[in-house]
Short mmCIF file of C-alpha atoms in Angstrom, two decimals:
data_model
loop_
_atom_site.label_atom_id
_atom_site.label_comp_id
_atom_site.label_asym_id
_atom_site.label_seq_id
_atom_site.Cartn_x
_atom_site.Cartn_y
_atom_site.Cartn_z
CA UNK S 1 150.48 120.45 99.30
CA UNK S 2 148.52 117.34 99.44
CA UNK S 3 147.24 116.04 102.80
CA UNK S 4 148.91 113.61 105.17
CA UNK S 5 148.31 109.86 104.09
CA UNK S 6 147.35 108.92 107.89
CA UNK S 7 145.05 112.01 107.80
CA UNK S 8 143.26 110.49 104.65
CA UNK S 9 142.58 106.99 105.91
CA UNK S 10 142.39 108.50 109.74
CA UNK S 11 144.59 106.25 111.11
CA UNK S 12 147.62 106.98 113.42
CA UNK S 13 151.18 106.96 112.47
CA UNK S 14 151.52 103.16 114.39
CA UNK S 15 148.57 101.65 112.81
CA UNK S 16 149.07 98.23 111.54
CA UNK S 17 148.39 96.52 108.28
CA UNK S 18 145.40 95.04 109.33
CA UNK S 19 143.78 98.83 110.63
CA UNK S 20 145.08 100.56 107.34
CA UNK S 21 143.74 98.02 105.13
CA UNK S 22 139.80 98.25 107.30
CA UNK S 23 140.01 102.02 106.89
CA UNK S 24 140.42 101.89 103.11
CA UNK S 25 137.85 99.26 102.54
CA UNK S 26 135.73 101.83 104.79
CA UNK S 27 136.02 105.07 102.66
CA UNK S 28 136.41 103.38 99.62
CA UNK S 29 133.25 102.30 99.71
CA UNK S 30 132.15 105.34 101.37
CA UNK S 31 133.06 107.62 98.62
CA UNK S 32 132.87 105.83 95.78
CA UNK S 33 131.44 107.34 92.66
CA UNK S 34 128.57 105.04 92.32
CA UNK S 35 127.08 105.71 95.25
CA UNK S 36 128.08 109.10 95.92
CA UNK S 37 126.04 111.91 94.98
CA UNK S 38 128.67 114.52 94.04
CA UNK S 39 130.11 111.78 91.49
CA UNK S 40 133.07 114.67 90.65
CA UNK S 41 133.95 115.81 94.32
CA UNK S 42 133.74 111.41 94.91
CA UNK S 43 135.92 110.82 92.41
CA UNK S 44 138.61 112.69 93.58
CA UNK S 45 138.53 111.88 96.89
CA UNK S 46 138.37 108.33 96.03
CA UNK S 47 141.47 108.78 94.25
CA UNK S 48 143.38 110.62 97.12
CA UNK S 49 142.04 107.66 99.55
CA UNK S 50 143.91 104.89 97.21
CA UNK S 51 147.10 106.91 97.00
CA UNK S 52 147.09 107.00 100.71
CA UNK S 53 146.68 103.38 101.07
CA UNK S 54 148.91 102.53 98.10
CA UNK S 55 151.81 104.24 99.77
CA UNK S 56 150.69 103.07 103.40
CA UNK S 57 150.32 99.51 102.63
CA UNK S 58 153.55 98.84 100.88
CA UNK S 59 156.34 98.89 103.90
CA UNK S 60 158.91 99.96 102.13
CA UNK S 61 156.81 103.03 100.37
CA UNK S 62 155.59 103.35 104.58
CA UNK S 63 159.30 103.70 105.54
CA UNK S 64 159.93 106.25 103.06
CA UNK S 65 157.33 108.22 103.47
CA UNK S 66 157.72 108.19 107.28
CA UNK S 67 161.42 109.09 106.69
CA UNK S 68 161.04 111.74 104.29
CA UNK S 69 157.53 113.38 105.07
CA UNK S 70 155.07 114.44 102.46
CA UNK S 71 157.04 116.82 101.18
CA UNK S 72 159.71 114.35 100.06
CA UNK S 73 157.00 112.32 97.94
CA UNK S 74 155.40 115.30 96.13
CA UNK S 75 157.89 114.16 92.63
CA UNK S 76 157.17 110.70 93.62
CA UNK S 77 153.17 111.43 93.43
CA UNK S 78 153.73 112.95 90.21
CA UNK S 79 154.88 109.67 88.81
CA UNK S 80 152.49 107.77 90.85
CA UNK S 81 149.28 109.83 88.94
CA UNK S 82 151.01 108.72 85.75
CA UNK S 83 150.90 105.05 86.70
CA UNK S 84 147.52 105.42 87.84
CA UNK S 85 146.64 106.85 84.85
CA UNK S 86 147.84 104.44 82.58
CA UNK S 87 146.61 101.69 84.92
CA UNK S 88 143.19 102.70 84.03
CA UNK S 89 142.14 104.68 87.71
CA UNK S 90 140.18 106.80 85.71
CA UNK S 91 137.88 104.23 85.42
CA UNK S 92 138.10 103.75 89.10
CA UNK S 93 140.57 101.31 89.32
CA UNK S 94 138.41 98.82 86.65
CA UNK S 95 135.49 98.61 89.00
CA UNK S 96 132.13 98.39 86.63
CA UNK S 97 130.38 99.58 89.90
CA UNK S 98 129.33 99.64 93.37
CA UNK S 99 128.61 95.89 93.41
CA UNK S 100 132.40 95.11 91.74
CA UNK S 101 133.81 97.27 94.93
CA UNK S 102 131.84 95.64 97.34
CA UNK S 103 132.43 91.87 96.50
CA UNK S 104 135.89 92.97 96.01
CA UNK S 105 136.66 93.98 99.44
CA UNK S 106 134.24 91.97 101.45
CA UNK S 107 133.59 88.98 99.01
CA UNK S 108 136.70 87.69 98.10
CA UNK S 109 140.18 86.27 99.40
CA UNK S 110 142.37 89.48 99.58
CA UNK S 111 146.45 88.90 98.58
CA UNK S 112 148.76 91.67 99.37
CA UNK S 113 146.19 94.19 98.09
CA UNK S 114 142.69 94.69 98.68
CA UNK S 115 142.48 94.86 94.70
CA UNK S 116 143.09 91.40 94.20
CA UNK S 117 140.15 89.32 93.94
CA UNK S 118 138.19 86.87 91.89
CA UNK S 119 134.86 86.71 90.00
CA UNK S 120 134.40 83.33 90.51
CA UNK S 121 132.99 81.24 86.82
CA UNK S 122 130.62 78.28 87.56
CA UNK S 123 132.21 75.15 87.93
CA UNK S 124 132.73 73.42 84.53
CA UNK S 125 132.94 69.85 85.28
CA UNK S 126 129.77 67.50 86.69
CA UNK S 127 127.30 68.51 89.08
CA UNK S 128 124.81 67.67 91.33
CA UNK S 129 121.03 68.27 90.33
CA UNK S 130 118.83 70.33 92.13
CA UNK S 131 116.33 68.52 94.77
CA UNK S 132 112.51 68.33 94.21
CA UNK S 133 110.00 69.11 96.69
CA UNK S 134 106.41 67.85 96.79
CA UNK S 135 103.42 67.93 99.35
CA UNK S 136 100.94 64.76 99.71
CA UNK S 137 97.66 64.58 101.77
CA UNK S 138 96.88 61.24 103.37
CA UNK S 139 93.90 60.48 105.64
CA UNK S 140 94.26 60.32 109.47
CA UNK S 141 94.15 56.72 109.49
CA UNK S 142 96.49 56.41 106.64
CA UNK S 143 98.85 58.44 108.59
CA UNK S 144 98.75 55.91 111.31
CA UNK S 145 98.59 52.91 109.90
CA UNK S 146 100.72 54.10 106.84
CA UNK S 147 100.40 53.92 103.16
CA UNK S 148 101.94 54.04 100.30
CA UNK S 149 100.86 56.72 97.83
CA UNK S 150 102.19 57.92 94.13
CA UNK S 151 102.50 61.49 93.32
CA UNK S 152 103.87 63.51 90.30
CA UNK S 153 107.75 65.12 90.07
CA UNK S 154 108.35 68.06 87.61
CA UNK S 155 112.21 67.49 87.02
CA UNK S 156 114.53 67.49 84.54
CA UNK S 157 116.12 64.07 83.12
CA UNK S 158 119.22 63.25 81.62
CA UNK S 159 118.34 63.67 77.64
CA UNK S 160 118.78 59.97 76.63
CA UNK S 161 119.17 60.87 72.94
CA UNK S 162 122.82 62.63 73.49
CA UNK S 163 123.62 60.95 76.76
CA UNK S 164 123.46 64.21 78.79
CA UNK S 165 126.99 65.45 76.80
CA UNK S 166 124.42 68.68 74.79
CA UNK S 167 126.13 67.30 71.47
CA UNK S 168 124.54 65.60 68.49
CA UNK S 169 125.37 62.16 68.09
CA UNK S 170 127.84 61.83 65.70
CA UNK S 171 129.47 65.12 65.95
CA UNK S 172 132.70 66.56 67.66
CA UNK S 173 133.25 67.53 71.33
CA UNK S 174 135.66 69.66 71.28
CA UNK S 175 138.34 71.46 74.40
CA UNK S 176 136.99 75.08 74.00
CA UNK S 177 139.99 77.17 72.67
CA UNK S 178 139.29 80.36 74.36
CA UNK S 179 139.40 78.80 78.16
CA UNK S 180 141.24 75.52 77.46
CA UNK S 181 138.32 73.53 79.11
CA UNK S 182 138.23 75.33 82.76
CA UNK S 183 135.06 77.05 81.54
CA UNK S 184 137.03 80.44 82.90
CA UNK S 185 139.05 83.29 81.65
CA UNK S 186 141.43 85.30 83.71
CA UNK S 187 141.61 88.73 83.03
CA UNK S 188 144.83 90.54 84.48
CA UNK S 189 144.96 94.23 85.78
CA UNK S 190 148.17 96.52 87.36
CA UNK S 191 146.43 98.91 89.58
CA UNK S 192 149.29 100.68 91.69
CA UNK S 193 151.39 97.68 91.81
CA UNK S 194 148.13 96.04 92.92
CA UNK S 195 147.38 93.02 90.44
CA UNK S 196 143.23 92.71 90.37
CA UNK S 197 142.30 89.09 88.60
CA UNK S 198 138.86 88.46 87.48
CA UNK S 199 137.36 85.19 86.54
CA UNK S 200 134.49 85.32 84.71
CA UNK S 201 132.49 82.70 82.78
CA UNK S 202 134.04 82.27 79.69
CA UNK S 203 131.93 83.62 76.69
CA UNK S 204 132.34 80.93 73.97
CA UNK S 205 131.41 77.89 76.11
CA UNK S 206 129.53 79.26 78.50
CA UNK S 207 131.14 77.65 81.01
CA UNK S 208 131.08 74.21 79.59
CA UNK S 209 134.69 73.80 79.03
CA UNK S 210 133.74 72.65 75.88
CA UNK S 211 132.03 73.69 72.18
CA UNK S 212 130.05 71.39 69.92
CA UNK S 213 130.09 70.81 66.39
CA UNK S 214 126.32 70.79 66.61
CA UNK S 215 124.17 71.26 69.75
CA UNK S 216 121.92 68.66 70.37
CA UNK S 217 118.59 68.68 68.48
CA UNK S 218 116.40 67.46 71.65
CA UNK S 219 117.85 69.08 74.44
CA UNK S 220 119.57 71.74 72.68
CA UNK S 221 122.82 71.53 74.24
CA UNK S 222 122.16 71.40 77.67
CA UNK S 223 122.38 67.67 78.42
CA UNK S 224 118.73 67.50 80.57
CA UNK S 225 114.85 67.74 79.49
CA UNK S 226 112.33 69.01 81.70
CA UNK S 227 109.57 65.81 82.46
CA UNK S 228 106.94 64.60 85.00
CA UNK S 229 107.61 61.16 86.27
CA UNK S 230 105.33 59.20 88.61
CA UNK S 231 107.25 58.32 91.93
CA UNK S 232 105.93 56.08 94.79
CA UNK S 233 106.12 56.63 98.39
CA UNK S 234 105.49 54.88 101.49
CA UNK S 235 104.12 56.86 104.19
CA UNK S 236 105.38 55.65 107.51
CA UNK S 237 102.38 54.35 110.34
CA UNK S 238 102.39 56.87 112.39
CA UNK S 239 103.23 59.88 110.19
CA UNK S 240 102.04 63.64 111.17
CA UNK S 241 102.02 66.42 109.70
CA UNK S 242 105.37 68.20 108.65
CA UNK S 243 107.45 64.69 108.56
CA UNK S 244 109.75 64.87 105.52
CA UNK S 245 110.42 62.03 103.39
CA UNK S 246 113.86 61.41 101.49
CA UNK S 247 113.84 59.73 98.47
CA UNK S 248 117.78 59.78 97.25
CA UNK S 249 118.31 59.92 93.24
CA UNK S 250 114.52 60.97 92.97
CA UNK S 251 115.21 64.85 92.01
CA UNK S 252 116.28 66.38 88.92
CA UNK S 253 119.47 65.11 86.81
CA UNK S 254 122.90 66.93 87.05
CA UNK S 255 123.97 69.27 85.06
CA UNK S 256 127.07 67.76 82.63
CA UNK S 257 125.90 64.10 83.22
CA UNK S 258 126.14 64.88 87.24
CA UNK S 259 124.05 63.16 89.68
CA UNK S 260 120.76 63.47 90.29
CA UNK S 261 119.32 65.51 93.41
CA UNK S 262 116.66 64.05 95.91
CA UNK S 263 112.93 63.99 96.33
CA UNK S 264 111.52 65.97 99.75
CA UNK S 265 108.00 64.91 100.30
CA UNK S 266 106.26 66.47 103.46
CA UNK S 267 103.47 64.87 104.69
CA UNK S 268 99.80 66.67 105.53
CA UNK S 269 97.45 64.90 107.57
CA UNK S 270 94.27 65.74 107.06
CA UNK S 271 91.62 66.25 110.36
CA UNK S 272 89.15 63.99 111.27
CA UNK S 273 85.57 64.41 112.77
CA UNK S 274 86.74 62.70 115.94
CA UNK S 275 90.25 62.33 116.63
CA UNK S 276 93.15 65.40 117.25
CA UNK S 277 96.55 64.21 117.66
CA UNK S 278 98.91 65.67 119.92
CA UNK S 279 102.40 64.08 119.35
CA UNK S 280 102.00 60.29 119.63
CA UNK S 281 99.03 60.55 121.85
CA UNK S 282 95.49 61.10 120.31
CA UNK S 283 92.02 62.95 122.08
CA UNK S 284 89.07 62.40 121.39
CA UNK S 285 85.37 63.25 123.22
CA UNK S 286 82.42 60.93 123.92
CA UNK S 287 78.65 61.36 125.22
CA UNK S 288 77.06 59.36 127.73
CA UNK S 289 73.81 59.14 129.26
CA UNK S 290 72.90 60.66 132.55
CA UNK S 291 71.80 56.67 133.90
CA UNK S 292 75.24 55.32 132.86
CA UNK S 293 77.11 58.07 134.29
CA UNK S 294 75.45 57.62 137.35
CA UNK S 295 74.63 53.96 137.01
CA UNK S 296 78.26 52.38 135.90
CA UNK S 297 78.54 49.79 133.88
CA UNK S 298 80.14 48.91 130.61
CA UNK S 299 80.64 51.48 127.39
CA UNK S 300 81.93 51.39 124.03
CA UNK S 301 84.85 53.83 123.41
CA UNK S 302 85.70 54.09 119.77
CA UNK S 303 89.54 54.16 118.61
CA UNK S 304 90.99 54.42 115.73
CA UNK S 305 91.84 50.40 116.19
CA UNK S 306 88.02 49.80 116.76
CA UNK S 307 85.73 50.22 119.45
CA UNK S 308 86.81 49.37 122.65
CA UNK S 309 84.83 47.63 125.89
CA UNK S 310 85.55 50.81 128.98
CA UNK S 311 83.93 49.19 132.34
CA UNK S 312 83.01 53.03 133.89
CA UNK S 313 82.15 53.17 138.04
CA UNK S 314 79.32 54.17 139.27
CA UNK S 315 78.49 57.82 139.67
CA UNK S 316 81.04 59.01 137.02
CA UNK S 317 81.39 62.57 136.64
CA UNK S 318 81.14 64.87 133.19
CA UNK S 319 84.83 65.55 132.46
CA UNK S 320 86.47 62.34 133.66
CA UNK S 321 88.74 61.26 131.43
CA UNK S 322 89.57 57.52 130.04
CA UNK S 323 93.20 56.64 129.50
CA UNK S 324 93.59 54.21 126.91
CA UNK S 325 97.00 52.34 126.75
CA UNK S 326 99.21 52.09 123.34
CA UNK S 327 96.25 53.22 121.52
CA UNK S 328 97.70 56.39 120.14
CA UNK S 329 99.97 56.71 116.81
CA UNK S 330 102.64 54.51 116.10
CA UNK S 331 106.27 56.65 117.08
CA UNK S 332 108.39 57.50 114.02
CA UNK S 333 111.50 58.26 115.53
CA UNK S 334 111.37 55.26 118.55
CA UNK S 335 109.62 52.77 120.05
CA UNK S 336 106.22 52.36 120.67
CA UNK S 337 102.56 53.77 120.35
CA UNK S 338 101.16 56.86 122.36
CA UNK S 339 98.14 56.81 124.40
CA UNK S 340 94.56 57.41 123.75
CA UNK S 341 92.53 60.05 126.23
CA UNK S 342 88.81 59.67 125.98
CA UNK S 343 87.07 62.72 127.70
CA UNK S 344 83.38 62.27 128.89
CA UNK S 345 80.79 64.22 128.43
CA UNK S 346 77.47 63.83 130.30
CA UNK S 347 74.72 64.32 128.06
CA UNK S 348 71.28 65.93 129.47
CA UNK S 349 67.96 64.48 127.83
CA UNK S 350 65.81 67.16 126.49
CA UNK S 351 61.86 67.08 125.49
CA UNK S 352 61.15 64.01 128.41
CA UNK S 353 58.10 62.30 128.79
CA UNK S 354 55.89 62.73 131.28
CA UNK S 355 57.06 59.35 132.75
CA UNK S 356 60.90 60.06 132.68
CA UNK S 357 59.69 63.97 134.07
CA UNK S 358 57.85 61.78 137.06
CA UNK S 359 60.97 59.29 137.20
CA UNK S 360 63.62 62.45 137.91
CA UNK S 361 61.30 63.62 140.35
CA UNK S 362 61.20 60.81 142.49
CA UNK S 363 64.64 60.92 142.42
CA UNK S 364 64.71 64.06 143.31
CA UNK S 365 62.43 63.77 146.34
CA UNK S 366 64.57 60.45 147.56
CA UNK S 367 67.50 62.96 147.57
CA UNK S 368 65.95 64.94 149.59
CA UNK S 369 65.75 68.06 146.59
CA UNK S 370 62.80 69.94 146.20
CA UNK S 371 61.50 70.35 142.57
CA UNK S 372 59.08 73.05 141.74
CA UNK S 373 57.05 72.57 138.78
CA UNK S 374 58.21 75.21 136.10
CA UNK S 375 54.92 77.53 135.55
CA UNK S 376 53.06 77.66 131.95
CA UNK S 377 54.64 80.93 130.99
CA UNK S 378 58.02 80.31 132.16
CA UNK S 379 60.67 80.33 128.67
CA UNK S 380 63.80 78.40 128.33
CA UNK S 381 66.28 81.03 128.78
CA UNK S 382 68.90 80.13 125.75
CA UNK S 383 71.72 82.49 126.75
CA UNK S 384 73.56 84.11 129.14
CA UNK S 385 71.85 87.45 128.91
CA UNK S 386 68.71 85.76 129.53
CA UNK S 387 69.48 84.41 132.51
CA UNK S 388 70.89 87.83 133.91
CA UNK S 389 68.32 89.62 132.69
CA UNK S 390 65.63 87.50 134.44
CA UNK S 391 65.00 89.77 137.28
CA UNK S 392 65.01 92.91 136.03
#
């Protein structure tokens, strides 16, 4: 006495469609030989798990069997092995594997059985080429101001001696016989009263829809050669690193005389000795003497649009910083120029003379700070350490 069919899938007696058909897909791929490792014991349950859904999913087999039991379908299974037998289940239903199974139930549109399905052929008629990418280094100031630059594409051209049709000029093109020109072949299978379609790529034309008389001599049938060609490109001002540029039609030819793809070129800015960019605005640092920091007066603050006249107050501190006005990078999505931010940096003399040493003195003693003359032995202490370590 075989099991109950709602046992086998684990389902209830009210399940619907929907939960019978999830709970096959589930322990058909659970237990199927392929990935099984007792392929025997998988095999048969396999086959016990598609009876039970072959009889569960049909509603009139449903009614029947609810009507009648399992008892009453024990001379009805008998024929059922022998259609399943000469529907190829041995085989597993014409599954070549675990990877037929699984795009089967999960990767295709599903009819009135979850054996239905397609293999999907490439498409036969024109399409589009594959895009190109490239990288190209430009200087900051480049990327600011903008440029235009060339750079080298690997891609593949139409072949201009057959026109991109893969035929020798001259010769035949021809509907291929074997597909009729869809590039495809439908193969037909009865599983249960299941139909499962395949479409596969059709052997003789590979696809093509159609067969030459003789395959072109340059390109050898496939319609595109693989070149280099030279492309220009303007660099927007104000480009940073990252920004992608489009060039339409600039990527590699279609296959079957399709269009071309595009050109991506991303941008890398390479850093300079001064400037950092952050967004629109750029930083930058610059030194200034002790006297001018405390004196004032007027300074020279380089940009990248030149040097620049800064009038700085009196007693300026280290660390102040200068905001320059629309003297950052150019925006390349809106409007406008960033800002420029100048931080100062006080710069200590070293090895004075004796008349600057007397000069900081005196002004020392008119601010009312007493300097003590450093002693003959006394060392520059150069790090931290040494300055912690002084007293020990």
């Amino acid at each position: 006495m075989k099991r109950d069919y709602y046992e086998v899938l684990g389902v209830g007696k009210t399940a619907t469609e929907a939960e019978i058909k999830k709970a096959y897909r589930k322990l058909a791929l659970k237990h199927h030989p392929d990935v099984s490792p007792d392929k025997s014991e998988a095999e048969e349950k396999f086959k016990e798990i598609t009876e039970a859904y072959e009889i569960l999913s049909n509603p009139s087999k449903r009614a029947t069997y609810d009507r009648v039991g399992q008892s009453g379908f024990q001379q009805g299974a008998s024929g059922f092995q022998q259609g399943a037998s000469a529907a190829g289940f041995s085989d597993f239903g014409g599954f070549g594997g675990f990877s037929d199974i699984f795009e089967t139930f999960f990767g295709g549109g599903f009819g009135e059985s979850p054996f239905r399905t397609q293999t999907r052929a490439r498409p036969s008629g024109p399409q589009r080429g594959p895009d190109a990418a490239v990288d190209v280094q430009v200087s900051f100031e480049e990327s600011i101001f903008g440029t235009e630059v060339s750079v080298e594409v690997p891609r593949y051209e139409r072949c201009e001696h057959c026109a991109g049709t893969g035929a020798e000029p001259g010769t035949d093109i021809k509907t291929c016989p074997s597909c009729g020109g869809s590039g495809e072949i439908h193969k037909a299978q009865n599983i249960f009263g299941a139909q499962l379609i395949r479409i596969e790529t059709c052997p003789q034309c590979r696809g093509e829809g159609k067969v030459f008389e003789t395959a072109c001599k340059s390109c050898r049938s496939a319609g595109r050669l693989r070149t280099t060609k030279i492309v220009p490109i303007k660099v927007p001002p104000g480009a940073y690193t990252g920004l992608h540029i489009r060039k339409p039609g600039e990527g590699s030819a279609g296959a079957r005389s399709g269009p071309s793809g595009d050109l991506l070129v991303v941008v890398r800015v390479l850093p300079h000795p001064i400037f950092k960019r952050e967004g629109d605005d750029i930083h930058s640092d610059l030194s200034i003497s002790v006297s001018a920091a405390a004196l004032g007066g007027q300074i020279e603050v380089p940009s990248v649009y030149g040097a620049l006249k800064v009038d700085l107050p009196e007693g300026t501190q280290g660390g102040t910083t200068i905001r320059l006005r629309d003297k950052g990078a150019p925006s390349v999505h809106r409007r406008g120029r960033g800002d420029q931010y100048t931080t100062l940096i006080v710069e200590i003399p070293k090895n004075l003379s004796e008349r600057e040493k007397e000069l900081f003195r005196e002004l020392a003693s008119l601010k009312g700070e007493a300097i003590k003359r450093a002693s003959r032995k006394a060392k520059v202490f150069s790090t931290v350490k040494d300055v912690f370590g002084a007293n020990d």
